[in-house]
CSV table of C-alpha atoms and ligand atoms in Angstrom, one decimal:
chain,number,residue,atom,x,y,z
A,8,MET,CA,5.6,22.1,10.9
A,9,ILE,CA,6.2,18.6,11.5
A,10,ASP,CA,8.4,18.5,14.9
A,11,SER,CA,5.1,19.8,16.1
A,12,LEU,CA,3.5,16.9,15.7
A,13,VAL,CA,5.8,14.1,16.8
A,14,ARG,CA,5.4,12.5,19.9
A,15,GLY,CA,7.8,13.6,23.0
A,16,CYS,CA,9.6,10.2,23.5
A,17,ILE,CA,10.3,10.0,19.5
A,18,ALA,CA,11.4,13.9,19.8
A,19,ASP,CA,13.6,13.2,22.2
A,20,LEU,CA,14.9,9.5,21.0
A,21,THR,CA,18.6,8.6,20.7
A,22,PRO,CA,18.5,5.7,18.0
A,23,TYR,CA,20.4,2.7,18.2
A,24,SER,CA,23.5,3.6,16.4
A,25,THR,CA,24.9,0.6,14.3
A,26,ALA,CA,28.5,-0.9,14.1
A,27,ARG,CA,29.2,0.3,10.8
A,28,ASP,CA,27.7,3.6,11.1
A,29,GLU,CA,31.0,5.3,11.6
A,30,TYR,CA,32.1,3.6,8.4
A,31,GLY,CA,31.5,4.8,4.7
A,32,GLY,CA,33.7,2.7,2.7
A,33,GLU,CA,33.0,-0.6,0.9
A,34,LEU,CA,36.3,-2.8,1.5
A,35,GLY,CA,38.0,-3.1,4.8
A,36,VAL,CA,38.6,-5.3,7.2
A,37,PHE,CA,35.4,-5.5,9.2
A,38,LEU,CA,35.9,-7.2,13.0
A,39,ASP,CA,33.0,-4.2,14.9
A,40,ALA,CA,29.9,-6.6,14.3
A,41,ASN,CA,31.1,-9.9,15.4
A,42,GLU,CA,29.8,-11.3,12.3
A,43,SER,CA,31.6,-14.5,11.1
A,44,PRO,CA,34.1,-13.8,8.6
A,45,TYR,CA,33.6,-16.8,6.3
A,46,ASP,CA,31.5,-15.3,3.4
A,47,ASN,CA,28.6,-17.2,1.9
A,48,GLY,CA,26.7,-14.2,0.5
A,49,CYS,CA,24.8,-13.5,3.7
A,50,ASN,CA,27.5,-13.3,6.7
A,51,ARG,CA,27.8,-9.6,6.9
A,52,TYR,CA,24.8,-7.5,8.4
A,53,PRO,CA,22.4,-5.6,5.3
A,54,ASP,CA,23.1,-1.7,5.0
A,55,PRO,CA,20.3,0.0,7.6
A,56,HIS,CA,20.3,2.5,5.4
A,57,GLN,CA,20.0,1.0,2.4
A,58,ARG,CA,21.6,3.4,0.4
A,59,ARG,CA,22.0,1.5,-2.9
A,60,LEU,CA,18.5,0.3,-3.1
A,61,LYS,CA,17.5,3.9,-2.7
A,62,GLU,CA,19.6,5.6,-5.4
A,63,ARG,CA,18.1,2.7,-7.3
A,64,LEU,CA,14.3,3.8,-5.8
A,65,SER,CA,15.6,7.1,-6.7
A,66,ALA,CA,16.2,6.8,-10.3
A,67,VAL,CA,13.0,4.8,-10.8
A,68,LYS,CA,10.5,7.3,-8.8
A,69,GLY,CA,12.4,10.4,-9.5
A,70,VAL,CA,12.6,11.4,-6.1
A,71,PRO,CA,15.6,12.0,-4.4
A,72,ALA,CA,17.1,9.2,-1.9
A,73,GLU,CA,16.6,11.4,1.2
A,74,ASN,CA,13.2,11.4,0.1
A,75,ILE,CA,12.6,8.2,0.1
A,76,PHE,CA,11.9,5.4,3.5
A,77,VAL,CA,12.1,2.0,2.7
A,78,GLY,CA,10.1,-0.6,4.9
A,79,ASN,CA,9.7,-4.5,5.2
A,80,GLY,CA,6.0,-3.8,3.1
A,81,SER,CA,4.2,-0.6,3.0
A,82,ASP,CA,2.8,-2.5,6.5
A,83,GLU,CA,5.5,-1.2,8.3
A,84,ALA,CA,5.7,2.4,7.2
A,85,ILE,CA,1.7,2.4,8.5
A,86,ASP,CA,2.8,1.1,11.7
A,87,LEU,CA,6.1,3.7,11.9
A,88,LEU,CA,3.6,6.6,11.1
A,89,PHE,CA,1.5,5.6,14.1
A,90,ARG,CA,4.6,5.0,16.3
A,91,VAL,CA,6.4,8.4,15.4
A,92,PHE,CA,3.3,10.8,15.6
A,93,CYS,CA,0.2,9.4,17.6
A,94,GLU,CA,0.9,9.4,21.2
A,95,PRO,CA,-1.2,5.9,22.5
A,96,ARG,CA,-4.8,6.5,24.0
A,97,GLU,CA,-4.1,11.0,23.1
A,98,ASP,CA,-4.3,11.0,19.8
A,99,ASN,CA,-6.6,9.9,17.0
A,100,ALA,CA,-6.3,9.3,13.4
A,101,LEU,CA,-8.4,9.6,10.4
A,102,ALA,CA,-9.5,7.2,7.4
A,103,ILE,CA,-11.8,6.6,4.6
A,104,ALA,CA,-14.0,3.7,4.8
A,105,PRO,CA,-14.1,0.9,3.0
A,106,SER,CA,-10.5,0.8,2.4
A,107,TYR,CA,-7.4,-1.0,3.3
A,108,GLY,CA,-7.5,-2.9,6.4
A,109,MET,CA,-4.6,-2.5,7.6
A,110,TYR,CA,-4.4,1.3,8.8
A,111,ARG,CA,-7.5,0.2,11.2
A,112,VAL,CA,-5.8,-2.8,12.3
A,113,ALA,CA,-2.1,-0.6,13.2
A,114,ALA,CA,-4.2,2.1,15.6
A,115,ALA,CA,-5.7,-0.8,17.1
A,116,ILE,CA,-2.1,-2.5,17.8
A,117,ASN,CA,-1.0,1.1,18.6
A,118,ASP,CA,-3.8,1.8,21.0
A,119,ILE,CA,-4.8,4.8,19.1
A,120,GLU,CA,-8.8,5.6,17.9
A,121,MET,CA,-9.6,5.1,14.5
A,122,ARG,CA,-12.1,7.1,13.3
A,123,GLU,CA,-13.6,6.1,9.6
A,124,VAL,CA,-15.9,8.1,7.4
A,125,ARG,CA,-17.5,6.7,4.8
A,126,LEU,CA,-16.9,7.3,1.2
A,127,GLY,CA,-20.2,9.4,-0.6
A,128,GLU,CA,-22.2,7.7,-3.9
A,129,ASP,CA,-20.0,5.8,-6.5
A,130,PHE,CA,-17.4,5.6,-3.4
A,131,ALA,CA,-16.8,10.0,-3.8
A,132,LEU,CA,-14.1,11.3,-1.7
A,133,PRO,CA,-15.8,12.9,1.2
A,134,VAL,CA,-13.7,15.6,1.9
A,135,ASP,CA,-15.5,18.3,3.7
A,136,GLU,CA,-16.8,15.5,6.3
A,137,LEU,CA,-13.0,14.2,6.8
A,138,LEU,CA,-11.8,17.7,7.6
A,139,ARG,CA,-15.0,18.0,10.0
A,140,ARG,CA,-14.3,14.8,11.6
A,141,ALA,CA,-10.4,16.2,12.4
A,142,ASP,CA,-9.7,17.9,15.7
A,143,ALA,CA,-6.4,19.1,17.6
A,144,ARG,CA,-5.5,15.3,18.3
A,145,THR,CA,-5.8,14.4,15.1
A,146,LYS,CA,-2.5,13.3,13.7
A,147,LEU,CA,-2.9,11.0,10.9
A,148,LEU,CA,-5.4,11.0,8.0
A,149,PHE,CA,-5.4,7.6,5.7
A,150,LEU,CA,-6.4,7.8,2.1
A,151,CYS,CA,-5.9,5.4,-0.3
A,152,SER,CA,-5.8,6.2,-4.2
A,153,PRO,CA,-6.7,4.0,-6.0
A,154,ASN,CA,-8.7,2.7,-3.7
A,155,ASN,CA,-8.8,-0.9,-2.4
A,156,PRO,CA,-11.3,-2.4,-2.5
A,157,THR,CA,-13.2,0.2,-4.4
A,158,GLY,CA,-10.5,0.3,-7.5
A,159,ASN,CA,-11.2,3.6,-7.8
A,160,SER,CA,-9.4,6.8,-8.2
A,161,PHE,CA,-9.9,10.3,-6.3
A,162,PRO,CA,-9.4,13.5,-7.8
A,163,ARG,CA,-5.8,14.8,-7.1
A,164,ALA,CA,-7.3,18.3,-6.2
A,165,ASP,CA,-9.5,16.9,-3.5
A,166,MET,CA,-6.4,15.3,-1.7
A,167,LEU,CA,-4.6,18.2,-2.0
A,168,ARG,CA,-6.9,20.5,-0.6
A,169,LEU,CA,-7.1,17.5,2.2
A,170,ALA,CA,-3.1,18.0,2.7
A,171,ASP,CA,-3.5,21.7,2.4
A,172,GLY,CA,-6.2,21.9,5.2
A,173,PHE,CA,-5.2,19.3,7.6
A,174,GLY,CA,-3.2,20.3,10.6
A,175,GLY,CA,-1.4,16.7,10.8
A,176,ILE,CA,0.2,14.1,8.4
A,177,VAL,CA,-2.0,13.2,5.1
A,178,VAL,CA,-1.2,9.3,3.9
A,179,VAL,CA,-1.7,8.9,0.1
A,180,ASP,CA,-1.2,5.2,-0.1
A,181,GLU,CA,-0.7,4.5,-3.8
A,182,ALA,CA,0.1,0.8,-4.0
A,183,TYR,CA,-2.1,0.6,-7.3
A,184,ILE,CA,-0.4,3.6,-8.6
A,185,ASP,CA,1.2,1.7,-11.5
A,186,PHE,CA,-1.9,0.6,-13.0
A,187,SER,CA,-3.8,4.2,-13.3
A,188,GLU,CA,-4.2,6.7,-15.4
A,189,GLU,CA,-3.6,9.1,-12.8
A,190,GLU,CA,-0.3,10.7,-12.1
A,191,GLY,CA,0.3,10.1,-8.4
A,192,LEU,CA,1.1,12.8,-5.7
A,193,CYS,CA,4.9,12.0,-5.3
A,194,ARG,CA,6.1,15.1,-6.7
A,195,GLU,CA,3.7,17.0,-4.6
A,196,ILE,CA,6.1,16.1,-1.3
A,197,PHE,CA,8.5,18.9,-2.0
A,198,ALA,CA,5.6,21.7,-1.2
A,199,ARG,CA,3.9,19.7,1.4
A,200,PRO,CA,6.0,18.3,4.7
A,201,ASN,CA,2.6,16.9,5.7
A,202,LEU,CA,2.1,14.7,2.9
A,203,VAL,CA,3.3,11.0,3.1
A,204,VAL,CA,3.0,9.1,-0.1
A,205,LEU,CA,3.2,5.4,0.1
A,206,GLN,CA,4.2,2.9,-2.2
A,207,THR,CA,4.9,-0.9,-2.8
A,208,LEU,CA,7.2,-3.3,-4.9
A,209,SER,CA,4.2,-6.0,-3.7
A,210,LYS,CA,1.7,-5.3,-6.9
A,211,ALA,CA,2.7,-4.0,-10.3
A,212,TRP,CA,6.4,-4.3,-9.7
A,213,ALA,CA,5.7,-8.6,-8.8
A,214,MET,CA,7.9,-8.4,-5.5
A,215,ALA,CA,5.2,-9.3,-2.7
A,216,GLY,CA,7.0,-12.0,-1.8
A,217,LEU,CA,10.3,-9.6,-0.9
A,218,ARG,CA,8.5,-7.4,1.4
A,219,VAL,CA,9.5,-4.3,0.0
A,220,GLY,CA,7.6,-0.9,0.8
A,221,LEU,CA,8.4,2.8,0.5
A,222,ALA,CA,7.2,5.7,1.7
A,223,LEU,CA,7.8,9.3,0.0
A,224,ALA,CA,7.9,11.9,2.1
A,225,ASP,CA,9.7,15.2,3.5
A,226,ARG,CA,13.3,14.4,4.6
A,227,ARG,CA,12.6,15.1,8.3
A,228,VAL,CA,9.3,12.7,8.1
A,229,VAL,CA,12.0,10.0,6.7
A,230,GLU,CA,14.5,10.7,9.1
A,231,LEU,CA,12.1,10.4,12.1
A,232,MET,CA,10.8,7.1,10.5
A,233,SER,CA,14.1,5.3,9.8
A,234,MET,CA,14.8,6.6,13.5
A,235,VAL,CA,12.2,4.7,14.5
A,236,LYS,CA,12.6,1.2,12.1
A,237,TYR,CA,14.5,-1.6,13.6
A,238,PRO,CA,18.1,-0.9,12.1
A,239,TYR,CA,18.2,-3.8,9.6
A,240,ASN,CA,14.7,-4.1,8.5
A,241,ILE,CA,15.6,-4.7,5.1
A,242,ASP,CA,17.7,-8.2,4.7
A,243,VAL,CA,20.9,-8.9,2.6
A,244,ALA,CA,18.7,-11.3,-0.1
A,245,ALA,CA,15.6,-9.0,-0.4
A,246,MET,CA,17.6,-6.0,-1.4
A,247,ARG,CA,20.1,-7.9,-3.7
A,248,MET,CA,17.1,-9.1,-5.5
A,249,ALA,CA,15.1,-6.1,-5.1
A,250,GLU,CA,17.7,-4.0,-7.0
A,251,ARG,CA,18.2,-6.5,-9.8
A,252,LEU,CA,14.6,-7.1,-10.5
A,253,LEU,CA,14.2,-3.0,-10.8
A,254,ASP,CA,15.9,-3.3,-13.6
A,255,ASP,CA,13.5,-5.0,-15.4
A,256,PRO,CA,11.1,-2.8,-17.0
A,257,ILE,CA,7.2,-3.6,-16.0
A,258,ASP,CA,5.6,-1.1,-18.3
A,259,GLU,CA,4.3,-4.3,-21.0
A,260,LYS,CA,3.0,-6.1,-18.1
A,261,VAL,CA,1.3,-3.6,-16.7
A,262,ALA,CA,-0.2,-2.6,-19.9
A,263,ALA,CA,-1.3,-6.4,-20.5
A,264,LEU,CA,-3.1,-7.0,-17.1
A,265,ARG,CA,-5.2,-3.3,-17.4
A,266,GLU,CA,-5.7,-5.3,-20.9
A,267,GLN,CA,-7.2,-7.8,-19.1
A,268,ARG,CA,-8.7,-6.0,-16.6
A,269,ASP,CA,-11.3,-4.1,-19.0
A,270,ALA,CA,-11.4,-7.4,-20.8
A,271,VAL,CA,-12.8,-9.3,-17.8
A,272,ALA,CA,-14.5,-6.2,-16.6
A,273,ALA,CA,-17.0,-6.5,-20.4
A,274,VAL,CA,-17.4,-10.1,-19.9
A,275,LEU,CA,-18.3,-10.0,-16.3
A,276,SER,CA,-21.0,-7.3,-16.9
A,277,ARG,CA,-22.9,-9.3,-19.3
A,278,PHE,CA,-23.8,-12.1,-16.6
A,279,ARG,CA,-27.2,-12.3,-15.3
A,280,PHE,CA,-25.8,-12.2,-11.7
A,281,VAL,CA,-23.6,-9.6,-11.6
A,282,GLU,CA,-25.6,-6.6,-10.9
A,283,ARG,CA,-22.4,-3.8,-11.1
A,284,VAL,CA,-18.8,-4.0,-12.0
A,285,TYR,CA,-17.1,-0.6,-10.8
A,286,PRO,CA,-14.8,1.0,-12.7
A,287,SER,CA,-11.5,0.2,-11.8
A,288,ASP,CA,-7.9,1.9,-11.9
A,289,ALA,CA,-6.0,-1.1,-10.3
A,290,ASN,CA,-5.3,-4.5,-10.8
A,291,PHE,CA,-8.7,-6.0,-9.5
A,292,LEU,CA,-12.3,-5.5,-10.2
A,293,LEU,CA,-15.1,-4.8,-7.3
A,294,VAL,CA,-18.0,-7.0,-8.7
A,295,ARG,CA,-21.7,-7.0,-6.8
A,296,VAL,CA,-23.6,-10.2,-7.5
A,297,ASP,CA,-26.8,-11.5,-6.5
A,298,ASP,CA,-25.7,-13.9,-4.1
A,299,ALA,CA,-21.8,-12.7,-3.1
A,300,ASP,CA,-21.6,-16.1,-1.0
A,301,ALA,CA,-23.0,-18.3,-3.2
A,302,VAL,CA,-20.4,-17.0,-6.2
A,303,TYR,CA,-17.6,-17.2,-3.9
A,304,ASP,CA,-18.5,-21.0,-2.4
A,305,ARG,CA,-18.7,-21.8,-6.7
A,306,LEU,CA,-15.3,-20.7,-7.1
A,307,ILE,CA,-13.3,-22.2,-4.4
A,308,GLY,CA,-15.2,-25.4,-5.2
A,309,GLU,CA,-13.4,-25.2,-9.0
A,310,GLY,CA,-10.0,-24.0,-7.0
A,311,ILE,CA,-10.5,-20.5,-7.7
A,312,ILE,CA,-9.7,-17.8,-4.7
A,313,VAL,CA,-11.6,-14.4,-4.7
A,314,ARG,CA,-12.0,-12.1,-1.9
A,315,ASN,CA,-15.1,-12.2,-0.4
A,316,ARG,CA,-16.0,-8.5,0.5
A,317,SER,CA,-19.7,-8.4,1.0
A,318,ARG,CA,-19.6,-8.3,4.7
A,319,ILE,CA,-17.7,-5.0,4.7
A,320,GLU,CA,-19.8,-1.6,5.0
A,321,GLY,CA,-20.4,-0.1,2.1
A,322,CYS,CA,-19.1,-3.5,-0.1
A,323,GLU,CA,-22.2,-5.3,0.4
A,324,GLY,CA,-22.9,-8.1,-2.0
A,325,CYS,CA,-19.2,-7.6,-3.5
A,326,LEU,CA,-16.7,-9.9,-4.2
A,327,ARG,CA,-13.1,-8.3,-5.2
A,328,ILE,CA,-11.3,-10.3,-8.3
A,329,THR,CA,-7.6,-9.9,-9.1
A,330,ILE,CA,-6.6,-9.9,-12.4
A,331,GLY,CA,-4.4,-12.9,-13.3
A,332,LEU,CA,-2.9,-14.2,-16.6
A,333,GLU,CA,-5.1,-14.8,-19.2
A,334,GLU,CA,-5.8,-18.3,-19.0
A,335,GLU,CA,-6.4,-18.0,-15.1
A,336,ASN,CA,-9.2,-15.0,-16.1
A,337,MET,CA,-10.3,-17.5,-18.5
A,338,LYS,CA,-10.8,-19.9,-16.5
A,339,LEU,CA,-12.7,-17.8,-13.9
A,340,LEU,CA,-15.1,-16.4,-16.8
A,341,LYS,CA,-15.7,-20.2,-18.0
A,342,THR,CA,-16.5,-21.3,-14.3
A,343,LEU,CA,-18.8,-18.1,-13.9
A,344,GLU,CA,-20.6,-19.1,-17.3
A,345,ARG,CA,-21.1,-22.7,-16.2
A,346,TYR,CA,-22.6,-21.1,-12.9
A,347,GLU,CA,-25.3,-18.9,-14.8
A,348,LYS,CA,-26.5,-21.4,-17.0
A,349,GLU,CA,-27.1,-23.9,-13.6
A,350,SER,CA,-28.9,-21.3,-11.8
A,351,ILE,CA,-30.9,-20.6,-14.7
A,352,VAL,CA,-32.1,-24.5,-14.9
A,353,ARG,CA,-32.6,-24.1,-11.3
B,25,PLP,C1,-1.4,-4.6,-1.5
B,25,PLP,C2,-1.4,-3.2,-0.8
B,25,PLP,C3,-0.5,-2.8,0.1
B,25,PLP,C4,0.9,-3.4,-0.1
B,25,PLP,O1,1.6,-3.6,1.4
B,25,PLP,P1,3.0,-4.2,1.2
B,25,PLP,O2,2.8,-4.3,2.7
B,25,PLP,O3,3.8,-2.9,0.6
B,25,PLP,O4,3.0,-5.8,0.7
B,25,PLP,C5,-0.5,-1.3,0.8
B,25,PLP,N1,-1.6,-0.9,0.5
B,25,PLP,C6,-2.6,-1.1,-0.1
B,25,PLP,C7,-4.2,-0.2,-0.2
B,25,PLP,C8,-2.8,-2.6,-0.6
B,25,PLP,O5,-3.9,-3.0,-1.4
């Protein structure tokens, strides 16, 4: 089923074979890759198959290494899905809106028509409308759960209904899954070759600076993405550091952030200028206020940077606020308290 969706040029591709592909051992005399022999910790090329990192990720995620693609951030995985499956100017993709902006950007860069379907009341997933908008040339369908910037998760049964009812690849971006009450779909990939689950080390795992994103999928999809990626897409330093940081459990930090999120939401909802604090299953809050630009400018003036989403269709009047350390969140709330007092005087 997967192979019938792949672009012709990718199906026919002979991928680049790296110098060390033929040699499985660790020790040896390496005179094959024109590297420097002087050991400074990074004189050798990284493992293009990322075997050790994938073993660590496999243990953490409970998914076999052969079902894991590792990318230079999830953004690489998103771009590769377009490059593997979508023929420029012929195929199209579907996504929900509002959602993560990168799906649209990656589609545009690859010259692929993107069809966006607005979320329903209270940001509900429009399952039937998505299925209606798909045609024979729709290769990818992007969902994001918990969704950025709305913060809500979609019902598991709805996402699986899409995976089962859609003839192309369903991509479920789970960048925020570690903060969620929900379990995530990564164990559903074994029964559904057209399901790709994106995860990342950038959020709950606190490694945004390393650029490590994952696609969990059928092994054929992983194989196709690996054929198309740059051979050395994850560098030696990032790989080593990610392997080490994956040993530190994140449960306590995730629990603390969730607690802070709920505490900040409770205080925010009492301000008079706050019209709505949307329920969040992630590490941020979407907040509708009476004058988003004024609140945003006031915060910037105090050195507090939030994301102004008020010009995004479906997010009118909204700011997206990431949950920080307790003292950072307190500074935010104190600033907003002063803002409220002054607006009452005026
Ligand atoms: C932050 C985020 C990512 C992470 O991207 P990386 O490239 O892995 O840092 C992916 N998807 C969504 C929806 C995000 O908000």
